[in-house]
mmCIF file of C-alpha atoms in Angstrom:
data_model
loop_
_atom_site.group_PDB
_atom_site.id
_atom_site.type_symbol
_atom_site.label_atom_id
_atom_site.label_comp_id
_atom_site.label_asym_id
_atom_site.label_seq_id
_atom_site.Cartn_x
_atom_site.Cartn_y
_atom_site.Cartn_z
ATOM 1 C CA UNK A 12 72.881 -1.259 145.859
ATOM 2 C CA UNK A 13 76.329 -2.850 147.453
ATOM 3 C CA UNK A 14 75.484 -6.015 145.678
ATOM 4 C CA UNK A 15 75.030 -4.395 142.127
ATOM 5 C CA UNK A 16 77.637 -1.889 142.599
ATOM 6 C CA UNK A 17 80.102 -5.398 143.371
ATOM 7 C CA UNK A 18 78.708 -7.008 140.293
ATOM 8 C CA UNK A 19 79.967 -4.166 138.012
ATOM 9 C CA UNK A 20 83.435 -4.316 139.719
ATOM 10 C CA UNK A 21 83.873 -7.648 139.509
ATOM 11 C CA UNK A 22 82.644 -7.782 136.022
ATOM 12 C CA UNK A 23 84.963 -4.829 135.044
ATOM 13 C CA UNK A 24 88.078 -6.704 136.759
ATOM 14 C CA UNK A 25 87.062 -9.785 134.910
ATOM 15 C CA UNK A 26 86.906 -7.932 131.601
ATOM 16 C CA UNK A 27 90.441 -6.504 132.423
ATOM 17 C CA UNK A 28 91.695 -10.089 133.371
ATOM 18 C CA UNK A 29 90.343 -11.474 130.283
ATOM 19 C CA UNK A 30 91.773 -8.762 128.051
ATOM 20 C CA UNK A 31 95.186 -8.990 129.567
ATOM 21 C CA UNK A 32 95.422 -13.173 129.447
ATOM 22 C CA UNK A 33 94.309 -12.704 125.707
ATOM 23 C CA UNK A 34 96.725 -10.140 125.441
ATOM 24 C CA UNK A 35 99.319 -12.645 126.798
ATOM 25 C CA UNK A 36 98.171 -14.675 124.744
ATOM 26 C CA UNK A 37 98.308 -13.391 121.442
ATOM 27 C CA UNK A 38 101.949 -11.899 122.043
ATOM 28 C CA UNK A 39 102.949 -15.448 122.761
ATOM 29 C CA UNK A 40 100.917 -16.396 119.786
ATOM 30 C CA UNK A 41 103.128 -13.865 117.697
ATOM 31 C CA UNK A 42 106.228 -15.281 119.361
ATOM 32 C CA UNK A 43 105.269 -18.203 117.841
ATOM 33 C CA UNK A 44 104.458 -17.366 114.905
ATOM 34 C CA UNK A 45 107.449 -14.912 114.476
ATOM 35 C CA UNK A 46 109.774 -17.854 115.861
ATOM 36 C CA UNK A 47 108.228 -20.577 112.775
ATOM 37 C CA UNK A 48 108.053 -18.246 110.435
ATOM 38 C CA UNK A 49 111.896 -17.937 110.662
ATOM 39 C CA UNK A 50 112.507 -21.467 110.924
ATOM 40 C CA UNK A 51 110.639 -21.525 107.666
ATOM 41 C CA UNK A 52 112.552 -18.961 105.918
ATOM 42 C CA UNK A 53 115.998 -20.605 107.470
ATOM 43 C CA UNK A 54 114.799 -24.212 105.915
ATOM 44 C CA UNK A 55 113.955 -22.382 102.736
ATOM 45 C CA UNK A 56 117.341 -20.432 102.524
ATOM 46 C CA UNK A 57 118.802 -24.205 102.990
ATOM 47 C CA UNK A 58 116.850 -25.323 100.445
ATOM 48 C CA UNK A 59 117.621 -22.803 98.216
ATOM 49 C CA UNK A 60 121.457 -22.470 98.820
ATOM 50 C CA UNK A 61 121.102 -26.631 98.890
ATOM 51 C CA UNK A 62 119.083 -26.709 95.630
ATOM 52 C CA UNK A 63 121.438 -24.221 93.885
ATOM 53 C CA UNK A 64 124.219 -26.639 94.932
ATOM 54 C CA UNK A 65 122.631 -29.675 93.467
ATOM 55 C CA UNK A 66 122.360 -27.855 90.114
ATOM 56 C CA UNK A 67 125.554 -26.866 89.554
ATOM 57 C CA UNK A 68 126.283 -30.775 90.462
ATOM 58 C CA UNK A 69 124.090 -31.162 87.866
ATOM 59 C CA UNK A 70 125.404 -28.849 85.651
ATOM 60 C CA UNK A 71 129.110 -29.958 85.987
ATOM 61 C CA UNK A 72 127.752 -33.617 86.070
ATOM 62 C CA UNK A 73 125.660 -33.136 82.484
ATOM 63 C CA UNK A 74 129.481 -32.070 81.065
ATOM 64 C CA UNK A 75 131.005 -35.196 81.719
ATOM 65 C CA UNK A 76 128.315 -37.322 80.485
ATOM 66 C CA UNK A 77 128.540 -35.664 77.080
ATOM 67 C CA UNK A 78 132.624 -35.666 77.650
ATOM 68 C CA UNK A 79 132.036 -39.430 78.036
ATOM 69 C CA UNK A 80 129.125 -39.975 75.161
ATOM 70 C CA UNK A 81 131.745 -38.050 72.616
ATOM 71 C CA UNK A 82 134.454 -40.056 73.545
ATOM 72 C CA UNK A 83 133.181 -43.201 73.718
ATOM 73 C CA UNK A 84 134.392 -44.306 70.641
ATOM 74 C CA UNK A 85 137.937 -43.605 71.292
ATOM 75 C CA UNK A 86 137.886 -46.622 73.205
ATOM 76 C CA UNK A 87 139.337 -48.571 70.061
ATOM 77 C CA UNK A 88 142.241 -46.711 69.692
ATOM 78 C CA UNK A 89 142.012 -47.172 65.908
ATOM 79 C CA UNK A 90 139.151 -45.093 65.919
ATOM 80 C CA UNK A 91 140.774 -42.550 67.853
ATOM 81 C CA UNK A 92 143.948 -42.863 64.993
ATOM 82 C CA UNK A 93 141.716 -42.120 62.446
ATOM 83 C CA UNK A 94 140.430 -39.332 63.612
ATOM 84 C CA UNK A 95 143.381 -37.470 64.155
ATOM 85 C CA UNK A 96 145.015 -38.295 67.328
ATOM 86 C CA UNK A 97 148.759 -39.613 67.328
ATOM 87 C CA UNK A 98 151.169 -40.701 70.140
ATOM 88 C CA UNK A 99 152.484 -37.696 71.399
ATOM 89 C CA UNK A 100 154.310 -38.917 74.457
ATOM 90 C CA UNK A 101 155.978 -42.079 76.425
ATOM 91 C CA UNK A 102 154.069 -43.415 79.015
ATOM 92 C CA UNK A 103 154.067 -40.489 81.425
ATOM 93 C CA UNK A 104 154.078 -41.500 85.245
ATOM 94 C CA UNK A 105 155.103 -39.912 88.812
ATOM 95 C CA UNK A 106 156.883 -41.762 91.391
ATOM 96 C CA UNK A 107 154.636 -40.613 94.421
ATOM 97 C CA UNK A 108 151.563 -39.508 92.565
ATOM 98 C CA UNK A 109 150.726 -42.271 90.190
ATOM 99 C CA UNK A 110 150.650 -42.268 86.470
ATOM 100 C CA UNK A 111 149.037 -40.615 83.317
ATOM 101 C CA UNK A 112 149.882 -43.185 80.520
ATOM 102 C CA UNK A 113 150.463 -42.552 77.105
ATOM 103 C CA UNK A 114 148.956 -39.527 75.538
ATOM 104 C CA UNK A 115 147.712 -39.513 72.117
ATOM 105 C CA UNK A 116 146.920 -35.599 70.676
ATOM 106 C CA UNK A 117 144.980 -34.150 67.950
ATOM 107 C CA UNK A 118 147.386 -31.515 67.072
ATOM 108 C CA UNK A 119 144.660 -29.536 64.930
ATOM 109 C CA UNK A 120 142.583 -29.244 68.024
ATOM 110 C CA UNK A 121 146.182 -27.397 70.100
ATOM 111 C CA UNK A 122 144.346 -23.949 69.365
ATOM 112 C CA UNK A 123 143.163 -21.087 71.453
ATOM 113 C CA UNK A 124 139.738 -22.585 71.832
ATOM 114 C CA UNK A 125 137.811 -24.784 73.805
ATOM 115 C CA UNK A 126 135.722 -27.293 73.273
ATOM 116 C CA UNK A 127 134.588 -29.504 75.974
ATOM 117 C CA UNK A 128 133.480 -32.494 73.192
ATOM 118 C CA UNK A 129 136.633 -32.242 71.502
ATOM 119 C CA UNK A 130 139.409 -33.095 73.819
ATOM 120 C CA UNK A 131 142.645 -32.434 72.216
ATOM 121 C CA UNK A 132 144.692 -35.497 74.023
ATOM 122 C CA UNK A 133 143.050 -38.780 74.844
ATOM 123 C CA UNK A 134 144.951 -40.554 77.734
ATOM 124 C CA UNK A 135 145.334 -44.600 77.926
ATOM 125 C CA UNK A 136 146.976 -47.063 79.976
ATOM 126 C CA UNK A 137 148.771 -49.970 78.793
ATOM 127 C CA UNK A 138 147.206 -53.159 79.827
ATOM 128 C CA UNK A 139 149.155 -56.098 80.920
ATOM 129 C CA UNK A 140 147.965 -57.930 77.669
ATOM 130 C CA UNK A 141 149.298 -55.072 75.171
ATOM 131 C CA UNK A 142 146.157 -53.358 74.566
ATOM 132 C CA UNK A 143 145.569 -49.814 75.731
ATOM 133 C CA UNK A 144 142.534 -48.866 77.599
ATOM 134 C CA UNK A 145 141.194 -45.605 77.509
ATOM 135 C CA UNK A 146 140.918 -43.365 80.933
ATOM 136 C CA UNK A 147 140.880 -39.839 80.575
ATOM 137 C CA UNK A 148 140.787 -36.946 78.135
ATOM 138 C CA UNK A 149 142.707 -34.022 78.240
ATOM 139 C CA UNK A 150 142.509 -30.445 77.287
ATOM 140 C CA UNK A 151 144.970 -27.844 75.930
ATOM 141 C CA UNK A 152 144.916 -24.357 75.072
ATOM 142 C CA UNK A 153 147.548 -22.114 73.844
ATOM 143 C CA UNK A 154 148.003 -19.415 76.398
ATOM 144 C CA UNK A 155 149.257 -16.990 73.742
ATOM 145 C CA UNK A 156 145.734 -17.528 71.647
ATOM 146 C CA UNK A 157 143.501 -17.800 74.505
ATOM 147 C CA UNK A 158 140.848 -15.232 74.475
ATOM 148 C CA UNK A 159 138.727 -15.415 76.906
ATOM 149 C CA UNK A 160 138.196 -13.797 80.407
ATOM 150 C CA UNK A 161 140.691 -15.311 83.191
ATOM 151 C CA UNK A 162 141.858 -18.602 82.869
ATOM 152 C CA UNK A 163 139.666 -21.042 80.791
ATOM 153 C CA UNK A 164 137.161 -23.074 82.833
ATOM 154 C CA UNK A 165 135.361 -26.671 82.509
ATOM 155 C CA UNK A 166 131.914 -25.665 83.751
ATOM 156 C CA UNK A 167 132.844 -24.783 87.354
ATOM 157 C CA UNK A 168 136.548 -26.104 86.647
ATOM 158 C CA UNK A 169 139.262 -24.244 86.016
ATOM 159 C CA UNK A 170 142.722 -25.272 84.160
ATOM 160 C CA UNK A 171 146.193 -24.871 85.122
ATOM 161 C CA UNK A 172 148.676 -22.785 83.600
ATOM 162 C CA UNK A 173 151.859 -24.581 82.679
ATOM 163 C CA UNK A 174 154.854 -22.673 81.377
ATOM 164 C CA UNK A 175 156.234 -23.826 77.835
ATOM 165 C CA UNK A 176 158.652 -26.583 78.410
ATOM 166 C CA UNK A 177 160.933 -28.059 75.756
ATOM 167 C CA UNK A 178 160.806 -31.950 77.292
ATOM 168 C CA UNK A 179 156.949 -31.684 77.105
ATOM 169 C CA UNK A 180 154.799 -28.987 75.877
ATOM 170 C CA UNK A 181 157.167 -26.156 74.210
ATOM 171 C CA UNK A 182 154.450 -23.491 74.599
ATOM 172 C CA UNK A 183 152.795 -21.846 77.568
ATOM 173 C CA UNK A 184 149.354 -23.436 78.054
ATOM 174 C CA UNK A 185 146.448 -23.951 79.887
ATOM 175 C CA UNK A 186 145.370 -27.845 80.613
ATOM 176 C CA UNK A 187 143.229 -30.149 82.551
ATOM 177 C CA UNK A 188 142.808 -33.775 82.762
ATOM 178 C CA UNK A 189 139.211 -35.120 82.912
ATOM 179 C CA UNK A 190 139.319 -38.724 84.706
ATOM 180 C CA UNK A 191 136.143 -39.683 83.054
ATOM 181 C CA UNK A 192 136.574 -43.603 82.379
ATOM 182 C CA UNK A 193 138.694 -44.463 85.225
ATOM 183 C CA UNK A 194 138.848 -43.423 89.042
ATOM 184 C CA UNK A 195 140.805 -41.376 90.093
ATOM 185 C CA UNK A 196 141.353 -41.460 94.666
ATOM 186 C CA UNK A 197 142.708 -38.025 94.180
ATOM 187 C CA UNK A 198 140.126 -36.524 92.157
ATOM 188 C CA UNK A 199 138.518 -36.563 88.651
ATOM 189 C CA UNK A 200 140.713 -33.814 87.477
ATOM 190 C CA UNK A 201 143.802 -34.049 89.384
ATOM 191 C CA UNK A 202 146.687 -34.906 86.667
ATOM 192 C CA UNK A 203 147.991 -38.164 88.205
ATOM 193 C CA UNK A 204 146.201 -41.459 88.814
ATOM 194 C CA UNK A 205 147.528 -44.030 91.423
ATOM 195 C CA UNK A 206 145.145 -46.808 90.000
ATOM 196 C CA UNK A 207 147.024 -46.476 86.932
ATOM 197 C CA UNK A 208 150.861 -47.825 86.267
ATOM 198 C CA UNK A 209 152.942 -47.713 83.323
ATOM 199 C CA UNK A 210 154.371 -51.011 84.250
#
């Protein structure tokens, strides 16, 4: 009777023992579980917030190829003559900051609207042999005529606001130079270039 009555006790605590260590175990189990399953969602938030980076790179990236396929053949300045453009400035340069070059505009494009493929100014720099070589593009809008919300953007770019001013542009405006055939250290759409000289 003492031997059976020790079997059932022992076999109860084991049944307890094994019931708490798979207790144990399956809390440590959900741990686990609970502890990878927000890794996961912390490398997909990454990849997400990485991914949505990478396609506005894209985005802003697909705008200057096109800026560069509809310019392309401005790179004979004749071509760019006959379609409009004209000198509409000396060589424009900064002491510290670099230069510009010479702008040539397409006056009927100086409007209130923009359009990315139709850059009112084309920017070159003089070469040492006489020719010009063409580097950026630049866009203006009339401030008065602008009508759209905020100040106008390039995809993810926006342009500056420059007050009217009777040595350069007489009217308020918004512009933005696009770097998009030469590099620019200071950045594709900072005004200035220190690679390029007027000299």
């Amino acid at each position: 009777m003492k031997k059976s009555n020790f079997k059932v006790r022992l076999m109860t605590v084991l049944s307890i023992l094994s019931l708490m260590l798979f207790s144990h175990c399956a809390m440590q189990d959900a741990d686990d579980l609970n502890s990878k399953l927000s890794e996961l969602q912390k490398g997909e938030l990454a990849i997400e917030e990485n991914g949505g980076e990478n396609l506005r790179k894209n985005a802003q990236n697909q705008i200057l190829a096109e800026i560069k396929q509809a310019t392309s053949k401005f790179h004979k300045i004749e071509s760019a003559m006959e379609t409009g453009y004209e000198l509409g400035s000396h060589c424009v340069s900064h002491s510290e900051w670099g230069a510009m070059g010479y702008h040539y505009v397409n006056s009927d494009e100086v409007d209130g609207q923009m359009n990315h493929l139709i850059p009112e100014a084309l920017v070159y720099e003089p070469m040492q042999n006489g020719n010009l070589k063409l580097v950026a593009v630049e866009y203006i809008i009339m401030a008065d005529l602008w009508e759209g919300d905020g100040v106008p953007m390039l995809g993810e770019i926006a342009f500056d606001f420059v007050p009217g001013n009777p040595d350069g542009i007489p009217f308020d405006n918004y512009q933005l130079h696009v770097w998009v055939w030469k590099d620019n250290p200071n950045g594709m759409y900072f005004s200035f270039n220190p690679k390029v000289t007027c000299e």
